[in-house]
mmCIF file with all atom_site columns, C-alpha atoms in Angstrom:
data_model
loop_
_atom_site.group_PDB
_atom_site.id
_atom_site.type_symbol
_atom_site.label_atom_id
_atom_site.label_alt_id
_atom_site.label_comp_id
_atom_site.label_asym_id
_atom_site.label_entity_id
_atom_site.label_seq_id
_atom_site.pdbx_PDB_ins_code
_atom_site.Cartn_x
_atom_site.Cartn_y
_atom_site.Cartn_z
_atom_site.occupancy
_atom_site.B_iso_or_equiv
_atom_site.pdbx_formal_charge
_atom_site.auth_seq_id
_atom_site.auth_comp_id
_atom_site.auth_asym_id
_atom_site.auth_atom_id
_atom_site.pdbx_PDB_model_num
ATOM 1   C CA . MET A 1 1   ? 108.188 106.653 85.650  1.00 0.00 ? 235 MET A CA 1
ATOM 2   C CA . THR A 1 2   ? 111.302 105.117 87.194  1.00 0.00 ? 236 THR A CA 1
ATOM 3   C CA . THR A 1 3   ? 111.664 103.513 90.511  1.00 0.00 ? 237 THR A CA 1
ATOM 4   C CA . ALA A 1 4   ? 114.860 103.006 92.536  1.00 0.00 ? 238 ALA A CA 1
ATOM 5   C CA . THR A 1 5   ? 115.754 99.419  93.275  1.00 0.00 ? 239 THR A CA 1
ATOM 6   C CA . PRO A 1 6   ? 117.342 99.004  96.584  1.00 0.00 ? 240 PRO A CA 1
ATOM 7   C CA . VAL A 1 7   ? 120.657 97.476  96.837  1.00 0.00 ? 241 VAL A CA 1
ATOM 8   C CA . LEU A 1 8   ? 120.985 94.409  98.871  1.00 0.00 ? 242 LEU A CA 1
ATOM 9   C CA . ARG A 1 9   ? 124.149 93.907  100.768 1.00 0.00 ? 243 ARG A CA 1
ATOM 10  C CA . PRO A 1 10  ? 125.200 91.135  103.037 1.00 0.00 ? 244 PRO A CA 1
ATOM 11  C CA . ALA A 1 11  ? 124.744 91.898  106.724 1.00 0.00 ? 245 ALA A CA 1
ATOM 12  C CA . SER A 1 12  ? 128.055 92.696  108.459 1.00 0.00 ? 246 SER A CA 1
ATOM 13  C CA . THR A 1 13  ? 129.103 90.327  111.123 1.00 0.00 ? 247 THR A CA 1
ATOM 14  C CA . GLU A 1 14  ? 129.282 93.011  113.632 1.00 0.00 ? 248 GLU A CA 1
ATOM 15  C CA . ALA A 1 15  ? 125.711 93.956  113.048 1.00 0.00 ? 249 ALA A CA 1
ATOM 16  C CA . SER A 1 16  ? 124.448 90.426  113.221 1.00 0.00 ? 250 SER A CA 1
ATOM 17  C CA . THR A 1 17  ? 126.487 89.759  116.377 1.00 0.00 ? 251 THR A CA 1
ATOM 18  C CA . GLY A 1 18  ? 125.200 92.706  118.172 1.00 0.00 ? 252 GLY A CA 1
ATOM 19  C CA . GLN A 1 19  ? 121.621 91.769  117.061 1.00 0.00 ? 253 GLN A CA 1
ATOM 20  C CA . ARG A 1 20  ? 122.137 88.215  118.500 1.00 0.00 ? 254 ARG A CA 1
ATOM 21  C CA . LEU A 1 21  ? 123.528 89.588  121.667 1.00 0.00 ? 255 LEU A CA 1
ATOM 22  C CA . GLY A 1 22  ? 120.437 91.883  121.962 1.00 0.00 ? 256 GLY A CA 1
ATOM 23  C CA . ASP A 1 23  ? 118.066 88.889  121.310 1.00 0.00 ? 257 ASP A CA 1
ATOM 24  C CA . VAL A 1 24  ? 119.904 86.993  123.970 1.00 0.00 ? 258 VAL A CA 1
ATOM 25  C CA . LEU A 1 25  ? 119.748 89.885  126.488 1.00 0.00 ? 259 LEU A CA 1
ATOM 26  C CA . MET A 1 26  ? 116.145 90.296  125.711 1.00 0.00 ? 260 MET A CA 1
ATOM 27  C CA . ARG A 1 27  ? 115.306 86.737  126.262 1.00 0.00 ? 261 ARG A CA 1
ATOM 28  C CA . ALA A 1 28  ? 117.241 86.585  129.464 1.00 0.00 ? 262 ALA A CA 1
ATOM 29  C CA . ARG A 1 29  ? 115.384 89.660  130.698 1.00 0.00 ? 263 ARG A CA 1
ATOM 30  C CA . ASP A 1 30  ? 112.024 88.076  129.763 1.00 0.00 ? 264 ASP A CA 1
ATOM 31  C CA . TRP A 1 31  ? 113.091 84.897  131.537 1.00 0.00 ? 265 TRP A CA 1
ATOM 32  C CA . LEU A 1 32  ? 114.000 86.724  134.745 1.00 0.00 ? 266 LEU A CA 1
ATOM 33  C CA . ASP A 1 33  ? 110.815 88.709  134.522 1.00 0.00 ? 267 ASP A CA 1
ATOM 34  C CA . GLY A 1 34  ? 108.857 85.728  134.486 1.00 0.00 ? 268 GLY A CA 1
ATOM 35  C CA . ARG A 1 35  ? 110.316 84.441  137.680 1.00 0.00 ? 269 ARG A CA 1
ATOM 36  C CA . GLY A 1 36  ? 110.030 87.749  139.498 1.00 0.00 ? 270 GLY A CA 1
ATOM 37  C CA . ARG A 1 37  ? 112.198 89.994  141.807 1.00 0.00 ? 271 ARG A CA 1
ATOM 38  C CA . PRO A 1 38  ? 114.130 87.130  143.516 1.00 0.00 ? 272 PRO A CA 1
ATOM 39  C CA . ALA A 1 39  ? 115.457 85.747  140.162 1.00 0.00 ? 273 ALA A CA 1
ATOM 40  C CA . TRP A 1 40  ? 116.852 89.343  139.527 1.00 0.00 ? 274 TRP A CA 1
ATOM 41  C CA . ILE A 1 41  ? 118.285 89.495  142.972 1.00 0.00 ? 275 ILE A CA 1
ATOM 42  C CA . VAL A 1 42  ? 119.910 86.122  142.538 1.00 0.00 ? 276 VAL A CA 1
ATOM 43  C CA . ALA A 1 43  ? 121.327 87.133  138.980 1.00 0.00 ? 277 ALA A CA 1
ATOM 44  C CA . MET A 1 44  ? 122.683 90.316  140.602 1.00 0.00 ? 278 MET A CA 1
ATOM 45  C CA . ILE A 1 45  ? 124.307 88.521  143.387 1.00 0.00 ? 279 ILE A CA 1
ATOM 46  C CA . LEU A 1 46  ? 125.836 85.931  140.841 1.00 0.00 ? 280 LEU A CA 1
ATOM 47  C CA . GLY A 1 47  ? 127.081 88.715  138.724 1.00 0.00 ? 281 GLY A CA 1
ATOM 48  C CA . PHE A 1 48  ? 128.829 90.386  141.764 1.00 0.00 ? 282 PHE A CA 1
ATOM 49  C CA . ILE A 1 49  ? 130.475 87.125  142.614 1.00 0.00 ? 283 ILE A CA 1
ATOM 50  C CA . ALA A 1 50  ? 131.579 86.242  138.950 1.00 0.00 ? 284 ALA A CA 1
ATOM 51  C CA . PHE A 1 51  ? 132.552 89.737  137.984 1.00 0.00 ? 285 PHE A CA 1
ATOM 52  C CA . TRP A 1 52  ? 131.722 92.799  140.111 1.00 0.00 ? 286 TRP A CA 1
ATOM 53  C CA . PRO A 1 53  ? 131.153 95.270  137.132 1.00 0.00 ? 287 PRO A CA 1
ATOM 54  C CA . LEU A 1 54  ? 128.463 92.791  135.838 1.00 0.00 ? 288 LEU A CA 1
ATOM 55  C CA . GLY A 1 55  ? 126.645 92.840  139.316 1.00 0.00 ? 289 GLY A CA 1
ATOM 56  C CA . LEU A 1 56  ? 126.935 96.561  139.354 1.00 0.00 ? 290 LEU A CA 1
ATOM 57  C CA . ALA A 1 57  ? 125.416 96.731  135.903 1.00 0.00 ? 291 ALA A CA 1
ATOM 58  C CA . LEU A 1 58  ? 122.675 94.585  136.943 1.00 0.00 ? 292 LEU A CA 1
ATOM 59  C CA . LEU A 1 59  ? 121.808 96.484  139.902 1.00 0.00 ? 293 LEU A CA 1
ATOM 60  C CA . THR A 1 60  ? 121.906 99.839  137.909 1.00 0.00 ? 294 THR A CA 1
ATOM 61  C CA . TYR A 1 61  ? 119.583 98.339  135.373 1.00 0.00 ? 295 TYR A CA 1
ATOM 62  C CA . MET A 1 62  ? 117.215 96.895  138.084 1.00 0.00 ? 296 MET A CA 1
ATOM 63  C CA . ILE A 1 63  ? 116.942 100.380 139.654 1.00 0.00 ? 297 ILE A CA 1
ATOM 64  C CA . TRP A 1 64  ? 116.616 102.225 136.375 1.00 0.00 ? 298 TRP A CA 1
ATOM 65  C CA . SER A 1 65  ? 113.907 99.971  134.961 1.00 0.00 ? 299 SER A CA 1
ATOM 66  C CA . LYS A 1 66  ? 112.161 99.848  138.225 1.00 0.00 ? 300 LYS A CA 1
ATOM 67  C CA . ARG A 1 67  ? 112.510 96.167  138.619 1.00 0.00 ? 301 ARG A CA 1
ATOM 68  C CA . MET A 1 68  ? 113.875 96.545  142.193 1.00 0.00 ? 302 MET A CA 1
ATOM 69  C CA . PHE A 1 69  ? 111.413 98.855  143.654 1.00 0.00 ? 303 PHE A CA 1
ATOM 70  C CA . GLY A 1 70  ? 108.555 98.967  141.191 1.00 0.00 ? 304 GLY A CA 1
ATOM 71  C CA . CYS A 1 71  ? 106.072 96.290  140.265 1.00 0.00 ? 305 CYS A CA 1
ATOM 72  C CA . SER A 1 72  ? 107.530 92.760  140.666 1.00 0.00 ? 306 SER A CA 1
ATOM 73  C CA . LYS A 1 73  ? 104.979 91.099  138.313 1.00 0.00 ? 307 LYS A CA 1
ATOM 74  C CA . ARG A 1 74  ? 104.570 92.978  134.994 1.00 0.00 ? 308 ARG A CA 1
ATOM 75  C CA . SER A 1 75  ? 101.493 92.196  133.180 1.00 0.00 ? 309 SER A CA 1
ATOM 76  C CA . TYR A 1 76  ? 100.978 93.575  129.556 1.00 0.00 ? 310 TYR A CA 1
ATOM 77  C CA . SER A 1 77  ? 97.245  92.373  129.422 1.00 0.00 ? 311 SER A CA 1
ATOM 78  C CA . THR A 1 78  ? 94.386  94.379  128.131 1.00 0.00 ? 312 THR A CA 1
ATOM 79  C CA . PRO A 1 79  ? 92.081  95.695  130.594 1.00 0.00 ? 313 PRO A CA 1
ATOM 80  C CA . SER A 1 80  ? 89.146  93.607  131.346 1.00 0.00 ? 314 SER A CA 1
ATOM 81  C CA . ALA A 1 81  ? 85.510  94.743  131.921 1.00 0.00 ? 315 ALA A CA 1
ATOM 82  C CA . PRO A 1 82  ? 85.142  96.636  135.147 1.00 0.00 ? 316 PRO A CA 1
ATOM 83  C CA . THR A 1 83  ? 83.911  94.431  138.074 1.00 0.00 ? 317 THR A CA 1
ATOM 84  C CA . SER A 1 84  ? 80.628  95.163  139.986 1.00 0.00 ? 318 SER A CA 1
ATOM 85  C CA . THR A 1 85  ? 80.919  97.780  142.727 1.00 0.00 ? 319 THR A CA 1
ATOM 86  C CA . GLY A 1 86  ? 77.901  96.296  144.459 1.00 0.00 ? 320 GLY A CA 1
ATOM 87  C CA . ASN A 1 87  ? 75.838  99.222  143.856 1.00 0.00 ? 321 ASN A CA 1
ATOM 88  C CA . THR A 1 88  ? 73.358  98.120  141.073 1.00 0.00 ? 322 THR A CA 1
ATOM 89  C CA . ALA A 1 89  ? 72.194  101.706 140.224 1.00 0.00 ? 323 ALA A CA 1
ATOM 90  C CA . PHE A 1 90  ? 75.694  102.899 139.707 1.00 0.00 ? 324 PHE A CA 1
ATOM 91  C CA . ASP A 1 91  ? 76.680  99.853  137.776 1.00 0.00 ? 325 ASP A CA 1
ATOM 92  C CA . ALA A 1 92  ? 73.752  100.208 135.375 1.00 0.00 ? 326 ALA A CA 1
ATOM 93  C CA . TYR A 1 93  ? 74.535  103.977 134.952 1.00 0.00 ? 327 TYR A CA 1
ATOM 94  C CA . ARG A 1 94  ? 78.254  103.174 134.280 1.00 0.00 ? 328 ARG A CA 1
ATOM 95  C CA . ALA A 1 95  ? 77.377  100.409 131.872 1.00 0.00 ? 329 ALA A CA 1
ATOM 96  C CA . GLU A 1 96  ? 74.880  102.826 129.995 1.00 0.00 ? 330 GLU A CA 1
ATOM 97  C CA . THR A 1 97  ? 77.603  105.564 129.931 1.00 0.00 ? 331 THR A CA 1
ATOM 98  C CA . LEU A 1 98  ? 80.332  103.353 128.693 1.00 0.00 ? 332 LEU A CA 1
ATOM 99  C CA . LYS A 1 99  ? 77.915  102.032 125.929 1.00 0.00 ? 333 LYS A CA 1
ATOM 100 C CA . ARG A 1 100 ? 76.978  105.607 124.909 1.00 0.00 ? 334 ARG A CA 1
ATOM 101 C CA . LEU A 1 101 ? 80.685  106.589 124.742 1.00 0.00 ? 335 LEU A CA 1
ATOM 102 C CA . GLU A 1 102 ? 81.520  103.551 122.608 1.00 0.00 ? 336 GLU A CA 1
ATOM 103 C CA . ASP A 1 103 ? 78.752  104.436 120.284 1.00 0.00 ? 337 ASP A CA 1
ATOM 104 C CA . GLU A 1 104 ? 79.898  107.970 119.949 1.00 0.00 ? 338 GLU A CA 1
ATOM 105 C CA . HIS A 1 105 ? 83.377  106.869 119.435 1.00 0.00 ? 339 HIS A CA 1
ATOM 106 C CA . ARG A 1 106 ? 82.397  104.656 116.623 1.00 0.00 ? 340 ARG A CA 1
ATOM 107 C CA . GLU A 1 107 ? 80.241  107.400 115.053 1.00 0.00 ? 341 GLU A CA 1
ATOM 108 C CA . PHE A 1 108 ? 83.199  109.802 115.208 1.00 0.00 ? 342 PHE A CA 1
ATOM 109 C CA . MET A 1 109 ? 85.630  107.235 113.640 1.00 0.00 ? 343 MET A CA 1
ATOM 110 C CA . ASP A 1 110 ? 82.961  106.766 110.835 1.00 0.00 ? 344 ASP A CA 1
ATOM 111 C CA . PHE A 1 111 ? 82.741  110.537 110.524 1.00 0.00 ? 345 PHE A CA 1
ATOM 112 C CA . LEU A 1 112 ? 86.501  110.876 110.261 1.00 0.00 ? 346 LEU A CA 1
ATOM 113 C CA . ALA A 1 113 ? 86.686  108.035 107.641 1.00 0.00 ? 347 ALA A CA 1
ATOM 114 C CA . LYS A 1 114 ? 84.097  109.813 105.505 1.00 0.00 ? 348 LYS A CA 1
ATOM 115 C CA . LEU A 1 115 ? 85.969  113.184 105.919 1.00 0.00 ? 349 LEU A CA 1
ATOM 116 C CA . ARG A 1 116 ? 89.205  111.585 104.688 1.00 0.00 ? 350 ARG A CA 1
ATOM 117 C CA . GLU A 1 117 ? 87.427  110.068 101.826 1.00 0.00 ? 351 GLU A CA 1
ATOM 118 C CA . ALA A 1 118 ? 85.868  113.348 100.803 1.00 0.00 ? 352 ALA A CA 1
ATOM 119 C CA . LYS A 1 119 ? 89.340  115.017 101.119 1.00 0.00 ? 353 LYS A CA 1
ATOM 120 C CA . ASP A 1 120 ? 91.008  112.338 99.085  1.00 0.00 ? 354 ASP A CA 1
ATOM 121 C CA . LYS A 1 121 ? 88.280  112.571 96.270  1.00 0.00 ? 355 LYS A CA 1
ATOM 122 C CA . SER A 1 122 ? 88.615  116.301 96.224  1.00 0.00 ? 356 SER A CA 1
ATOM 123 C CA . GLU A 1 123 ? 92.420  115.990 95.840  1.00 0.00 ? 357 GLU A CA 1
ATOM 124 C CA . PHE A 1 124 ? 92.102  113.375 93.206  1.00 0.00 ? 358 PHE A CA 1
ATOM 125 C CA . ASP A 1 125 ? 89.700  115.516 91.312  1.00 0.00 ? 359 ASP A CA 1
ATOM 126 C CA . GLN A 1 126 ? 91.934  118.430 91.508  1.00 0.00 ? 360 GLN A CA 1
ATOM 127 C CA . PHE A 1 127 ? 94.723  116.411 90.169  1.00 0.00 ? 361 PHE A CA 1
ATOM 128 C CA . MET A 1 128 ? 92.675  115.013 87.245  1.00 0.00 ? 362 MET A CA 1
ATOM 129 C CA . ASP A 1 129 ? 91.567  118.617 86.445  1.00 0.00 ? 363 ASP A CA 1
ATOM 130 C CA . LYS A 1 130 ? 95.231  119.784 86.409  1.00 0.00 ? 364 LYS A CA 1
ATOM 131 C CA . ARG A 1 131 ? 96.111  116.809 84.194  1.00 0.00 ? 365 ARG A CA 1
ATOM 132 C CA . THR A 1 132 ? 93.436  117.309 81.663  1.00 0.00 ? 366 THR A CA 1
ATOM 133 C CA . ALA A 1 133 ? 94.316  121.094 81.591  1.00 0.00 ? 367 ALA A CA 1
ATOM 134 C CA . LYS A 1 134 ? 97.927  120.123 80.766  1.00 0.00 ? 368 LYS A CA 1
ATOM 135 C CA . ALA A 1 135 ? 96.689  117.653 78.117  1.00 0.00 ? 369 ALA A CA 1
ATOM 136 C CA . ASP A 1 136 ? 94.628  120.373 76.353  1.00 0.00 ? 370 ASP A CA 1
ATOM 137 C CA . ALA A 1 137 ? 97.358  122.904 76.505  1.00 0.00 ? 371 ALA A CA 1
#
């Protein structure tokens, strides 16, 4: 069985320059996001002062990405446990239901894993049967 060996070529200067520019722009975006909407507005105003197309590009980007009118603080954290509603009966029902759903999800994922294993085993057995049939012939 032969395998193809990849050919390694040096990265072109255009691609690496574009990648570096993209990295710089992403770091600038993250930095501005960390400081909120006022930082974006200041950057846009400075862009208009320095070179008006740059300010216009920033304004367009802010509107397109919903940084101007959408959420000013973006958080990409995972949702935490639900807080108490004050109704103990409802909170107990919700906790029980969530636990039941998690258990059902875990059981279903285990079932899918077993199903995949069975399918893989049957495909492998079929392959081995064909191989032995070819060897006998």
